[in-house]
Tab-separated table of C-alpha atoms and ligand atoms in Angstrom:
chain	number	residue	atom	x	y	z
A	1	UNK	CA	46.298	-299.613	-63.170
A	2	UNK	CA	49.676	-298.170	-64.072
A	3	UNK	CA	52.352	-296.412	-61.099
A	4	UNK	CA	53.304	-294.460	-63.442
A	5	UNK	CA	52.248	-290.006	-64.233
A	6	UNK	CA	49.804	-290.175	-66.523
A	7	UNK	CA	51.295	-286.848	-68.292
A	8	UNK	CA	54.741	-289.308	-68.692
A	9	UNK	CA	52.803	-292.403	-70.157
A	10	UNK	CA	52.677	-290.472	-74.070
A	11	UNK	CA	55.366	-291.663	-76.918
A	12	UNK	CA	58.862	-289.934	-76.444
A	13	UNK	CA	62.476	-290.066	-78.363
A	14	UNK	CA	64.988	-289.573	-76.181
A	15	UNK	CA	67.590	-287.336	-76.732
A	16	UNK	CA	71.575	-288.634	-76.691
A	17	UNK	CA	74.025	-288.764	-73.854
A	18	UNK	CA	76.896	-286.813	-73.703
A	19	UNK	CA	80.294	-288.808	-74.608
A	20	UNK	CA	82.613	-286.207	-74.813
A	21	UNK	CA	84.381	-283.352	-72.952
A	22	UNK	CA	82.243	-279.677	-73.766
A	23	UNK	CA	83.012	-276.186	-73.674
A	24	UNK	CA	79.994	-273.612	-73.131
A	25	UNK	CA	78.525	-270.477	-72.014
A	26	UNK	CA	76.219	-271.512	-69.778
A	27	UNK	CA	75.689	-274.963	-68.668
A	28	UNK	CA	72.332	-276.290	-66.659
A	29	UNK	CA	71.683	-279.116	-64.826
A	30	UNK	CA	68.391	-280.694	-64.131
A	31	UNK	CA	65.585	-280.498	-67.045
A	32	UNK	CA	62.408	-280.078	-65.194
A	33	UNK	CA	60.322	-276.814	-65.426
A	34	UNK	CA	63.039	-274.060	-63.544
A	35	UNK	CA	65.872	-276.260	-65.709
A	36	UNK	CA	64.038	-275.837	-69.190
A	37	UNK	CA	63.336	-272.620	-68.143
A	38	UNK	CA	67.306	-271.366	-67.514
A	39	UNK	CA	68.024	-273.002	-70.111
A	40	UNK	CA	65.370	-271.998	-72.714
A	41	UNK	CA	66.290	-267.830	-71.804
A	42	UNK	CA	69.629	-268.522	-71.738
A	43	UNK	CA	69.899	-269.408	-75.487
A	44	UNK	CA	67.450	-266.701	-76.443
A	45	UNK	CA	69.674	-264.960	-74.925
A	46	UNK	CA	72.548	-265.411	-76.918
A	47	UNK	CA	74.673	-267.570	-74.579
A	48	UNK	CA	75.481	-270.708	-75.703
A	49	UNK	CA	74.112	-273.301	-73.489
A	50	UNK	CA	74.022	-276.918	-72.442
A	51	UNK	CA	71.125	-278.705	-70.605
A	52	UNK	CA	71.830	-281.990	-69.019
A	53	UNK	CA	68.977	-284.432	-67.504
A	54	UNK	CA	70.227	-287.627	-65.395
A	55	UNK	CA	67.129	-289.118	-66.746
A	56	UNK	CA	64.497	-287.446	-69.582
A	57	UNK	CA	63.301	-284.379	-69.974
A	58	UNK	CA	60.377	-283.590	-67.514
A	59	UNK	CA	60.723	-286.928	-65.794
A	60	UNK	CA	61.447	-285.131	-62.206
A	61	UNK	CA	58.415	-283.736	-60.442
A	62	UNK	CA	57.790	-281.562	-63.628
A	63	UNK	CA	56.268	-284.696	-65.105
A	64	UNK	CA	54.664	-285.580	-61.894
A	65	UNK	CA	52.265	-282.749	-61.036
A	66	UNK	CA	48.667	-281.803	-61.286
A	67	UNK	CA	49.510	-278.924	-64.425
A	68	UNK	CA	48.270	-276.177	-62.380
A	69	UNK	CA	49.380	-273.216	-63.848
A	70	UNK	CA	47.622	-270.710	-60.995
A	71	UNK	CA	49.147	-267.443	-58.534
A	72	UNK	CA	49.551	-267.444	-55.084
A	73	UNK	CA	52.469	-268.750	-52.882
A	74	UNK	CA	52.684	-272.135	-50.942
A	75	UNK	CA	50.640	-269.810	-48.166
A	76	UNK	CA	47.105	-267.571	-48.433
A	77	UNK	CA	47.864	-264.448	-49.398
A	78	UNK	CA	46.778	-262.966	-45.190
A	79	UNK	CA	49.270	-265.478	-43.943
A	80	UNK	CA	52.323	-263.735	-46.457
A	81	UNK	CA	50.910	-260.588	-45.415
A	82	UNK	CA	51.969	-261.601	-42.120
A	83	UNK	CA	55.113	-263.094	-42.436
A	84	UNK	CA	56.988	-261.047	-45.117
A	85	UNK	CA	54.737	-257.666	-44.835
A	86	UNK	CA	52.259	-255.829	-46.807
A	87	UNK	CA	54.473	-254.578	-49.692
A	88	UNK	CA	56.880	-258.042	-50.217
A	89	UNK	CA	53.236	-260.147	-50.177
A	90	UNK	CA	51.732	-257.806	-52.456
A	91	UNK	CA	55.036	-258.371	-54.784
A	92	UNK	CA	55.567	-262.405	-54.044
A	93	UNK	CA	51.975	-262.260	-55.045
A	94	UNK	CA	52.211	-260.041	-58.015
A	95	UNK	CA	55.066	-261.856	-59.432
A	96	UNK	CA	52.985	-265.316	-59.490
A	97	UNK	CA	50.388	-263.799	-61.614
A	98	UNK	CA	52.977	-262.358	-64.071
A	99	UNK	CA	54.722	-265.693	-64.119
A	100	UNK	CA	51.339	-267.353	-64.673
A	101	UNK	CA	50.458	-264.670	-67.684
A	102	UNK	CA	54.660	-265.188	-68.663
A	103	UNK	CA	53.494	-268.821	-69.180
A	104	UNK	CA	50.071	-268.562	-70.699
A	105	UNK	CA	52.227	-266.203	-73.401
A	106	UNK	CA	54.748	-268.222	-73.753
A	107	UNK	CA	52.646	-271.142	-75.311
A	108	UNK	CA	50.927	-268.593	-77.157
A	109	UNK	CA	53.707	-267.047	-78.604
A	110	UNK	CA	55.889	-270.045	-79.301
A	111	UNK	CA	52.525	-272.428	-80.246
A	112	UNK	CA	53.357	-274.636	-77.805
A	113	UNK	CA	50.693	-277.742	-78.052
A	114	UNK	CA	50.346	-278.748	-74.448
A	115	UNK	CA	46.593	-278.996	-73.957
A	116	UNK	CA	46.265	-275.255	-72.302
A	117	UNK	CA	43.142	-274.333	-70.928
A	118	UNK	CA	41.813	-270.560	-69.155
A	119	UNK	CA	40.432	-272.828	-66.625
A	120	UNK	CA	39.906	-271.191	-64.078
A	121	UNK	CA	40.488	-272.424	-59.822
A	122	UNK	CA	38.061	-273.074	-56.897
A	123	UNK	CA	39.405	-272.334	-53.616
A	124	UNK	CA	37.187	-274.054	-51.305
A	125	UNK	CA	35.610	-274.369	-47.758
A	126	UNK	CA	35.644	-277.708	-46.244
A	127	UNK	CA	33.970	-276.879	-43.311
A	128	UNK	CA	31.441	-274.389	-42.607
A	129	UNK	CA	34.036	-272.528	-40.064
A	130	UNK	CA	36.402	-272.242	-43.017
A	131	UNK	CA	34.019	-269.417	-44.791
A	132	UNK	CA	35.398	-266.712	-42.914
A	133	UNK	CA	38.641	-267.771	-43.928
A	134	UNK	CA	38.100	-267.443	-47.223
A	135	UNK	CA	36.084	-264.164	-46.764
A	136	UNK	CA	39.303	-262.866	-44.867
A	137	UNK	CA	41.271	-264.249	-47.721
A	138	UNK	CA	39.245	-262.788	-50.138
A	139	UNK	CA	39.004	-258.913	-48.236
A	140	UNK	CA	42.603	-259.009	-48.155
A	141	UNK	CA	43.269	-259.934	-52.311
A	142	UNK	CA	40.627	-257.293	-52.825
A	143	UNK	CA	42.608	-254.380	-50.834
A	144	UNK	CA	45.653	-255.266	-52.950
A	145	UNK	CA	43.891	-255.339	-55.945
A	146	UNK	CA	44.125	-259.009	-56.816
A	147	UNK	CA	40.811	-260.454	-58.389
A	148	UNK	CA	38.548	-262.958	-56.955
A	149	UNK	CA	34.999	-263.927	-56.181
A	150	UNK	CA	33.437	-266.087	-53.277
A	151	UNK	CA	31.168	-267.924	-55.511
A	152	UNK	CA	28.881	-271.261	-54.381
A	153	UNK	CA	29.419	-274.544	-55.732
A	154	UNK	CA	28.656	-278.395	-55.126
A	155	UNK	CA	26.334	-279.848	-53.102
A	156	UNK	CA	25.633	-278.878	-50.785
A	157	UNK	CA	26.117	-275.172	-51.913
A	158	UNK	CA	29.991	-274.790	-50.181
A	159	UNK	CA	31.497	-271.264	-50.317
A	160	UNK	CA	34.635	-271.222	-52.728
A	161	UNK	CA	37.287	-268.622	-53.857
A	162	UNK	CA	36.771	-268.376	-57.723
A	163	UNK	CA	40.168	-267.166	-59.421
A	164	UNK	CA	39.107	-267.399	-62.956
A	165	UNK	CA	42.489	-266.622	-64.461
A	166	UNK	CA	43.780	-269.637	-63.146
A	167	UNK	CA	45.222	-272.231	-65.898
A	168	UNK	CA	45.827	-275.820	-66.594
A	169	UNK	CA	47.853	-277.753	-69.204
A	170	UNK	CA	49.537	-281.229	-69.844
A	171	UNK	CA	53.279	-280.574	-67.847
A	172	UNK	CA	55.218	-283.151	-69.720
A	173	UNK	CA	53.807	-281.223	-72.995
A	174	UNK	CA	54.033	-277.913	-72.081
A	175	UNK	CA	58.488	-278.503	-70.571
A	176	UNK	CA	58.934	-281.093	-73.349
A	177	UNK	CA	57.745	-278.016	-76.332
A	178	UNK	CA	59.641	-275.619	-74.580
A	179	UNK	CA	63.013	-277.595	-74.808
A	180	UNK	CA	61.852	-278.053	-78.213
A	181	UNK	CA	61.807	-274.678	-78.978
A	182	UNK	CA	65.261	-273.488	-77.284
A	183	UNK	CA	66.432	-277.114	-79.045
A	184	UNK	CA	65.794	-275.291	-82.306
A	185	UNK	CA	67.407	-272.086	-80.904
A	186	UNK	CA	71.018	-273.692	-80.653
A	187	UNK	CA	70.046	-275.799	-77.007
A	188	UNK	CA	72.558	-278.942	-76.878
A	189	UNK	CA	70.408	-281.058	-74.891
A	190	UNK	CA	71.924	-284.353	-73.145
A	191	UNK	CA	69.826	-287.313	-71.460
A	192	UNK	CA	70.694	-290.214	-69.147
A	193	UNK	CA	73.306	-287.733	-68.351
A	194	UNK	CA	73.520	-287.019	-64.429
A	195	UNK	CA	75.823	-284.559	-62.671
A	196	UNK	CA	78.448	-286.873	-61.041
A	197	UNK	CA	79.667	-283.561	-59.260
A	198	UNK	CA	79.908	-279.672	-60.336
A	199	UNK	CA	81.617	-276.864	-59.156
A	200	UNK	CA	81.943	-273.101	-60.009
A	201	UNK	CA	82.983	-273.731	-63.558
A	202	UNK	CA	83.003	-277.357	-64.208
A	203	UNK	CA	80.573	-280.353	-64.315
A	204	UNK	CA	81.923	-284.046	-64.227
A	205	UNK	CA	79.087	-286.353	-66.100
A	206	UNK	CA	80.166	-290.291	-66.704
A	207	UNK	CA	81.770	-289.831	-69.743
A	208	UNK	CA	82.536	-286.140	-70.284
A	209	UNK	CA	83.288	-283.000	-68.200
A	210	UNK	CA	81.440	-279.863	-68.910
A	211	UNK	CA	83.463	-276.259	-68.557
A	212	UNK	CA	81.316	-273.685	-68.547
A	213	UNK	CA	81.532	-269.869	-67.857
A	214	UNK	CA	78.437	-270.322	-65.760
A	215	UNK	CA	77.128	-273.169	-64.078
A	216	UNK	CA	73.385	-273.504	-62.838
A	217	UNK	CA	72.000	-276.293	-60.537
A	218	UNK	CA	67.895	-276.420	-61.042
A	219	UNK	CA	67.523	-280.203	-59.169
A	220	UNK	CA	65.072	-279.273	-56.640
A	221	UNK	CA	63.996	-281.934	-54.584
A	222	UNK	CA	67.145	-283.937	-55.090
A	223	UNK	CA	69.171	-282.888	-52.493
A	224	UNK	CA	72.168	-280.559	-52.207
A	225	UNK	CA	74.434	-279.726	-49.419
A	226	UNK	CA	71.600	-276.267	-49.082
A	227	UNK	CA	68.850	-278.198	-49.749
A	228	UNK	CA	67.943	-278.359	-45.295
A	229	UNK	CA	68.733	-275.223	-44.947
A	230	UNK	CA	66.219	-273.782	-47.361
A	231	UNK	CA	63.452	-276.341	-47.296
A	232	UNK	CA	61.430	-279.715	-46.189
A	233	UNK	CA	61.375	-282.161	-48.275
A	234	UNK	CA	57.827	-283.638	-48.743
A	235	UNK	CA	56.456	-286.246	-51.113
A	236	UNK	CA	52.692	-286.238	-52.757
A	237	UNK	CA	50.688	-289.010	-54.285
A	238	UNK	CA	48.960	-288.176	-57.631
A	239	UNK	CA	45.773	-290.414	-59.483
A	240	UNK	CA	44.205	-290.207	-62.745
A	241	UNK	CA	41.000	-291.954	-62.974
A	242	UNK	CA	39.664	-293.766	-66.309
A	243	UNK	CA	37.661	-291.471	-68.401
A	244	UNK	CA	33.873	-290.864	-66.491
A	245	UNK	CA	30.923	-291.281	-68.557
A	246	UNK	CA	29.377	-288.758	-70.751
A	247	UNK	CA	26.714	-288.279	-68.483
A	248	UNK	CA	29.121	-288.839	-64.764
A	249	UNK	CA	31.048	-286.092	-65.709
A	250	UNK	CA	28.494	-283.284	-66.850
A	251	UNK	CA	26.975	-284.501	-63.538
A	252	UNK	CA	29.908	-283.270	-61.319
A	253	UNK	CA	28.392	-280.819	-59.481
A	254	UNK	CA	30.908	-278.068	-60.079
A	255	UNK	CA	30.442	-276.227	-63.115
A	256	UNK	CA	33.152	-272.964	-62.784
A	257	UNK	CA	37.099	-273.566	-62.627
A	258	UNK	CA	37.917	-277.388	-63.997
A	259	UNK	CA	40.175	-277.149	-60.688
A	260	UNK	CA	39.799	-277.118	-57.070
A	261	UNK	CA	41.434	-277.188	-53.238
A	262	UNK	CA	40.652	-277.202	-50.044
A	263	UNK	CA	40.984	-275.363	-46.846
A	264	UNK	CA	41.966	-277.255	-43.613
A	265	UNK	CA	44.704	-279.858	-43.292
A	266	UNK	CA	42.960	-282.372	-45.485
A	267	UNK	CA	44.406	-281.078	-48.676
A	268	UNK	CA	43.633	-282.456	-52.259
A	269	UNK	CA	43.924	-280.788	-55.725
A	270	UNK	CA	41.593	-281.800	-58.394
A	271	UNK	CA	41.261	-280.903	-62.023
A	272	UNK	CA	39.662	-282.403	-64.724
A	273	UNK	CA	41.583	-283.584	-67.353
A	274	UNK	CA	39.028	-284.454	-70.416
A	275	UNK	CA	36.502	-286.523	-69.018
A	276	UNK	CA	39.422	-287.891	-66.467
A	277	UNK	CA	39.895	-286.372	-63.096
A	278	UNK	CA	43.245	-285.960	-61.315
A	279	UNK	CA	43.097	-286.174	-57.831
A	280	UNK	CA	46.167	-285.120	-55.183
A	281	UNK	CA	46.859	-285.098	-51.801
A	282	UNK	CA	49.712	-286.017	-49.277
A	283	UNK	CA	51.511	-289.077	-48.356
A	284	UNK	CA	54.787	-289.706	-46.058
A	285	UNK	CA	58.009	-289.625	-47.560
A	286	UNK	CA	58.680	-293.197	-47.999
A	287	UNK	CA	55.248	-294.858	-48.497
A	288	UNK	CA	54.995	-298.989	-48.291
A	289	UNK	CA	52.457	-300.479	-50.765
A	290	UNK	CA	50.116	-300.541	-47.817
A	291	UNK	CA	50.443	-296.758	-47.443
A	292	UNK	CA	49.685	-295.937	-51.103
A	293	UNK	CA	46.478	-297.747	-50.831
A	294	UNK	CA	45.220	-295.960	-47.659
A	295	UNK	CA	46.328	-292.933	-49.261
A	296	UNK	CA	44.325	-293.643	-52.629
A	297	UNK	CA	41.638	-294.862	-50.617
A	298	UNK	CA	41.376	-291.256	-48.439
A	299	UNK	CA	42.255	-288.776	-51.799
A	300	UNK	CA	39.312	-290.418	-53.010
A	301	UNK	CA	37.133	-290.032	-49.787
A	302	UNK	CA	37.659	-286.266	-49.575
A	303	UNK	CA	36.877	-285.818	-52.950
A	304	UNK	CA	33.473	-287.537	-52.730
A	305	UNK	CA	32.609	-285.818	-49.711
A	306	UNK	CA	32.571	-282.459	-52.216
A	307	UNK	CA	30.444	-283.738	-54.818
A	308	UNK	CA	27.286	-285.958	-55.322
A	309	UNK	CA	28.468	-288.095	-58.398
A	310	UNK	CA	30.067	-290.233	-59.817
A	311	UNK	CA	29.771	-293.317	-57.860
A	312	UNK	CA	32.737	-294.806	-55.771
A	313	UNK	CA	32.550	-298.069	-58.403
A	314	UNK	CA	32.699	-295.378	-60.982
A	315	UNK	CA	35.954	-294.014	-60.179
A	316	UNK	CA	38.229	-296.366	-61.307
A	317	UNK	CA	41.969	-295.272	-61.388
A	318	UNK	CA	44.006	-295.900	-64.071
A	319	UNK	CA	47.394	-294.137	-63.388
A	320	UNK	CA	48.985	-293.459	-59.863
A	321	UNK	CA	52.824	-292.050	-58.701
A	322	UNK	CA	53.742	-289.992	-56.217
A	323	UNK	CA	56.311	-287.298	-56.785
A	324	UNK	CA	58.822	-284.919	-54.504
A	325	UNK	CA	57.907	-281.266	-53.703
A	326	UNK	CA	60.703	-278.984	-51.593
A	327	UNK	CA	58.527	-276.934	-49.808
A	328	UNK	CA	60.520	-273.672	-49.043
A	329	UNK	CA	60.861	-272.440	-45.334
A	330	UNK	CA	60.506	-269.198	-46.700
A	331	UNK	CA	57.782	-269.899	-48.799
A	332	UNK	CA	58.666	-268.387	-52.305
A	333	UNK	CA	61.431	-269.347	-54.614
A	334	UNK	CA	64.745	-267.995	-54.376
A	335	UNK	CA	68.033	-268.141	-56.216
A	336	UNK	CA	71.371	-268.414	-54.247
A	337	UNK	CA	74.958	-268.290	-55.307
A	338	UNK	CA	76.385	-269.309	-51.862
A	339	UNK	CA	78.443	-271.596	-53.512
A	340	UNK	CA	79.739	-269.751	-56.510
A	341	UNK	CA	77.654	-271.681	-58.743
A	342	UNK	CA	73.943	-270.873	-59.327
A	343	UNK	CA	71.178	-273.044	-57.571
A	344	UNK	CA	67.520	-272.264	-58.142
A	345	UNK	CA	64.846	-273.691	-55.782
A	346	UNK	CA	61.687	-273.705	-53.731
A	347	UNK	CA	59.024	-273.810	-56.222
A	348	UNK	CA	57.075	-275.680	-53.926
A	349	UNK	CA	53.535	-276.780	-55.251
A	350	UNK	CA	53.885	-273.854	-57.746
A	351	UNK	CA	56.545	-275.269	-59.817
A	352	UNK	CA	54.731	-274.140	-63.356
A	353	UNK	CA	54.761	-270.887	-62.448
A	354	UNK	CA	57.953	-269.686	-59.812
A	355	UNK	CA	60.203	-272.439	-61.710
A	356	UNK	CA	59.860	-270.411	-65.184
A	357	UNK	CA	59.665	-267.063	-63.185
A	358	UNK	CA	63.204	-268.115	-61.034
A	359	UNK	CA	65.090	-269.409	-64.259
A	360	UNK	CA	63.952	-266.335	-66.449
A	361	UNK	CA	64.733	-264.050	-64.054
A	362	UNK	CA	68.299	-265.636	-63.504
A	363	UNK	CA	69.010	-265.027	-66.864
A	364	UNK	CA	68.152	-261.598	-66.808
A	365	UNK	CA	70.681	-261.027	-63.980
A	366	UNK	CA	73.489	-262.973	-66.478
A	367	UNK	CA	72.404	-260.052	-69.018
A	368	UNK	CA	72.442	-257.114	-65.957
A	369	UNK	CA	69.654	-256.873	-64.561
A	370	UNK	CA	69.328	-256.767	-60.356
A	371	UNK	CA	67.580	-260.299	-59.550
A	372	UNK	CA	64.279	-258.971	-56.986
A	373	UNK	CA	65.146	-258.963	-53.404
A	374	UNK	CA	62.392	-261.276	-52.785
A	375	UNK	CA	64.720	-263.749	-54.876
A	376	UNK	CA	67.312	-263.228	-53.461
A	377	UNK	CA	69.136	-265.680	-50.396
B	1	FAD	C1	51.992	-284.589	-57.144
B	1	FAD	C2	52.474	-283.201	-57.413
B	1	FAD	C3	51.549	-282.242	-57.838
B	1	FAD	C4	51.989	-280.960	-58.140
B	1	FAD	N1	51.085	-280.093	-58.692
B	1	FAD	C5	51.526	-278.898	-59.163
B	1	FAD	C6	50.650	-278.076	-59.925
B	1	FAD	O1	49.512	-278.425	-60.210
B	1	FAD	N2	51.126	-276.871	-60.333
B	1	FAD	C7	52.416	-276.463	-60.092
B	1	FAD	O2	52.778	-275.359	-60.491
B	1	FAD	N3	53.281	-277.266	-59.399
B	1	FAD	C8	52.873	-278.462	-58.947
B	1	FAD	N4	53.751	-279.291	-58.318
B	1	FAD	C9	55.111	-278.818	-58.052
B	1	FAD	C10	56.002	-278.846	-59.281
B	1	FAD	O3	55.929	-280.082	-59.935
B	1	FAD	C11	57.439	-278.555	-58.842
B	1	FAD	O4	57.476	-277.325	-58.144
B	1	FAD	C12	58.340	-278.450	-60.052
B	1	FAD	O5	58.318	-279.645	-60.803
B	1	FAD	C13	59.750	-278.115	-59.649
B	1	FAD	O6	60.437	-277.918	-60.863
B	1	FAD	P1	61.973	-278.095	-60.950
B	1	FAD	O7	62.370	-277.948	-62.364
B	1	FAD	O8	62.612	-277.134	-59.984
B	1	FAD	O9	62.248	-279.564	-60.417
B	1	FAD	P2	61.992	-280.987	-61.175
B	1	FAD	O10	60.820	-280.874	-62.053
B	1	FAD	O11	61.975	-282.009	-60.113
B	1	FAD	O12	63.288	-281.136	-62.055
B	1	FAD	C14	64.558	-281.431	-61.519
B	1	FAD	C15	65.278	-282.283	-62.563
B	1	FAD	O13	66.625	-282.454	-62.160
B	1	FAD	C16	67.036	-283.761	-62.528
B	1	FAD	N5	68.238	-284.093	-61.748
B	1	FAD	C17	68.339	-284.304	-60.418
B	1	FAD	N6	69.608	-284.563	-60.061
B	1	FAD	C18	70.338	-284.489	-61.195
B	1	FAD	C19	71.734	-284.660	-61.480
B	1	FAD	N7	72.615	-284.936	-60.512
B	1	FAD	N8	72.144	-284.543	-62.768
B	1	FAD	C20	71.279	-284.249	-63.777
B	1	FAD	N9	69.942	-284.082	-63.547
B	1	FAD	C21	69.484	-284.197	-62.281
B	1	FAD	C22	65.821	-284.612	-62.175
B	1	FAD	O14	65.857	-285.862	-62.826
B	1	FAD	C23	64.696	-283.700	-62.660
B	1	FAD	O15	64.339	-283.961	-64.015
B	1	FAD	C24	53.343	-280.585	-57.958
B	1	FAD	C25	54.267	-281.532	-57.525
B	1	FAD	C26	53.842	-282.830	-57.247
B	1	FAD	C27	54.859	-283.839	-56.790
């Protein structure tokens, strides 16, 4: 078993660090999914732009998560109705399944080879008390016009929320070919490269200083002086099995969306990935070996408790890691220039889609546009 993402453990060449003092546009710092993002609309953009990574590309929580690409906020769509009002949900809502189609042609357009799939998601009941709340949930989508069946799957028959829109893809694939692609646009790209310290116009790295006319902070879970003030920090543990059998997986008794979660406070995510199955679900924020174990030992639990086979002895895991998420108190993204220079954050477990919604959408404002109040701090 490696502790290492699965999505990470592929052949990479690294890019170089920066050894010398720079003068851009547009300089961005962190290259996960909301970094790559900035950074890859900023040089289509015209602006000439620097991306800077303290490690690799994708090696933050963008290389780290389940590959998800699916709408909806870090809430059910009757709880945002709640807290930010019919006409904002409808909107935070609306925006996740543009940012989910903004992705889907993205790869398309750009052939990014990343292992995309229409998958489809399962939304589902873990106990029988949960059906209403996913009939409620359901009622609701359907008066705003979002799409979206109750539909019956494993054993026994459980009632699940089928969005088949929903998407999945390889993360490190899909950020890695988009840096490519801005790469071959004019991006100067700089590894093993961390922020030492930035301000409205400058970044300080170890061996070279950065002036830029703008200056955009996409770090996420590493923490900022705003970071408590805008979210919790909360850390997930993530397994990929060994491939099933042939005949284990056609046996999985869910045959529509290749993903599913769960109502209740016993959260997992699972998607299939091949005949491998990624399984996710919570841990504390600074787990001890012992913790990781219970933890494994519990993600797997749930999961079994949905469906009939395979075997416990069959799952064998070959890859686990845990990763950071910043859950945001407000639950949506948001982009804030409290500090003169840009910071992007909150994506929350919906990183593939808000993170390339936020960083195209700050772009947009650099070229005039208004960035959405919903957005905005
Ligand atoms: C286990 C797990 C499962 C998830 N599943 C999904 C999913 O299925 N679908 C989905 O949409 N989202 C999912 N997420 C959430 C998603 O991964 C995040 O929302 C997303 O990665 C956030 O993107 P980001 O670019 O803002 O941050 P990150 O991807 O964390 O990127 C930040 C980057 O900044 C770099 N950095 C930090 N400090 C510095 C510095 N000082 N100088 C230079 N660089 C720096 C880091 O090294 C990192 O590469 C999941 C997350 C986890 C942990």
């Amino acid at each position: 078993m490696k502790n290492i993402s699965y999505w990470l453990d592929i052949p990479y060449t690294s890019r170089p660090s920066l050894k010398q003092d720079r003068e851009t546009d547009v300089v961005v710092i962190g290259a996960g999914i909301t970094g790559v993002s900035a950074a890859y609309h900023s040089v289509k953009a015209g602006f000439k732009t620097v991306l800077i990574e303290r490690d690799v590309i994708a090696s933050g929580s963008a290389g780290k998560n389940g590959g998800m690409v699916v709408e909806g906020l870090a809430i059910d769509f009757v709880e945002a109705e709640k807290q930010f009002g019919k006409e904002q949900a409808i909107e935070a809502w609306q925006r996740t399944i543009d940012a989910r189609e903004y992705v889907v042609s993205l790869i398309e357009s750009n052939n990014i080879a990343c292992d995309f799939s229409r998958s489809g998601s399962l939304y589902v009941a873990s106990e029988s008390q949960d059906i209403s709340t996913l009939q409620d949930e359901l009622q609701a989508r359907h008066h705003a016009n979002f799409i979206g069946e109750i539909i019956p799957q494993f054993e026994p028959k459980k009632d699940t929320l089928l969005v088949a829109n929903d998407c999945s893809l390889h993360p490190v694939k899909f950020v890695r070919g988009l840096a490519e692609i801005a790469e071959k646009a004019g991006l100067s790209v700089y590894e093993q490269t961390p922020a030492l310290s930035f301000d409205v116009h400058t970044v300080t790295t170890p061996h070279g200083i950065i002036h830029a006319k703008k200056v955009v902070v996409a770090i996420e879970s590493n923490k900022t002086d705003l970071t408590e003030n805008y979210g919790i920090i909360k850390r997930e543990l993530a397994l990929v099995t060994e491939p099933l059998s042939d005949e284990d997986i056609s046996a999985l008794s869910w045959d529509k969306g290749g993903m599913f979660w769960n109502t209740g406070n016993n959260y997992i995510a699972v998607r299939k990935i091949g005949n491998r199955l990624f399984l996710n679900g919570s841990i504390n924020l600074n787990p001890s070996e012992k913790d990781l174990l219970n933890a494994e030992e519990k993600i797997i639990e749930r999961f079994l408790a949905f469906v009939q086979n395979p075997s416990k002895e069959n799952l064998a895991v070959s890859h686990r890691w845990t990763g950071l998420l910043l859950y945001p108190t407000r639950n949506r993204p948001f982009i804030t220039q409290q500090n003169g220079y840009y910071e992007l954050f909150g994506n929350g477990g919906n990183g593939l889609t808000n993170g390339i919604m936020i960083g195209k959408l700050l772009v947009e404002s650099f070229l005039g546009e208004n960035i959405p109040d919903i957005y905005q701090d």
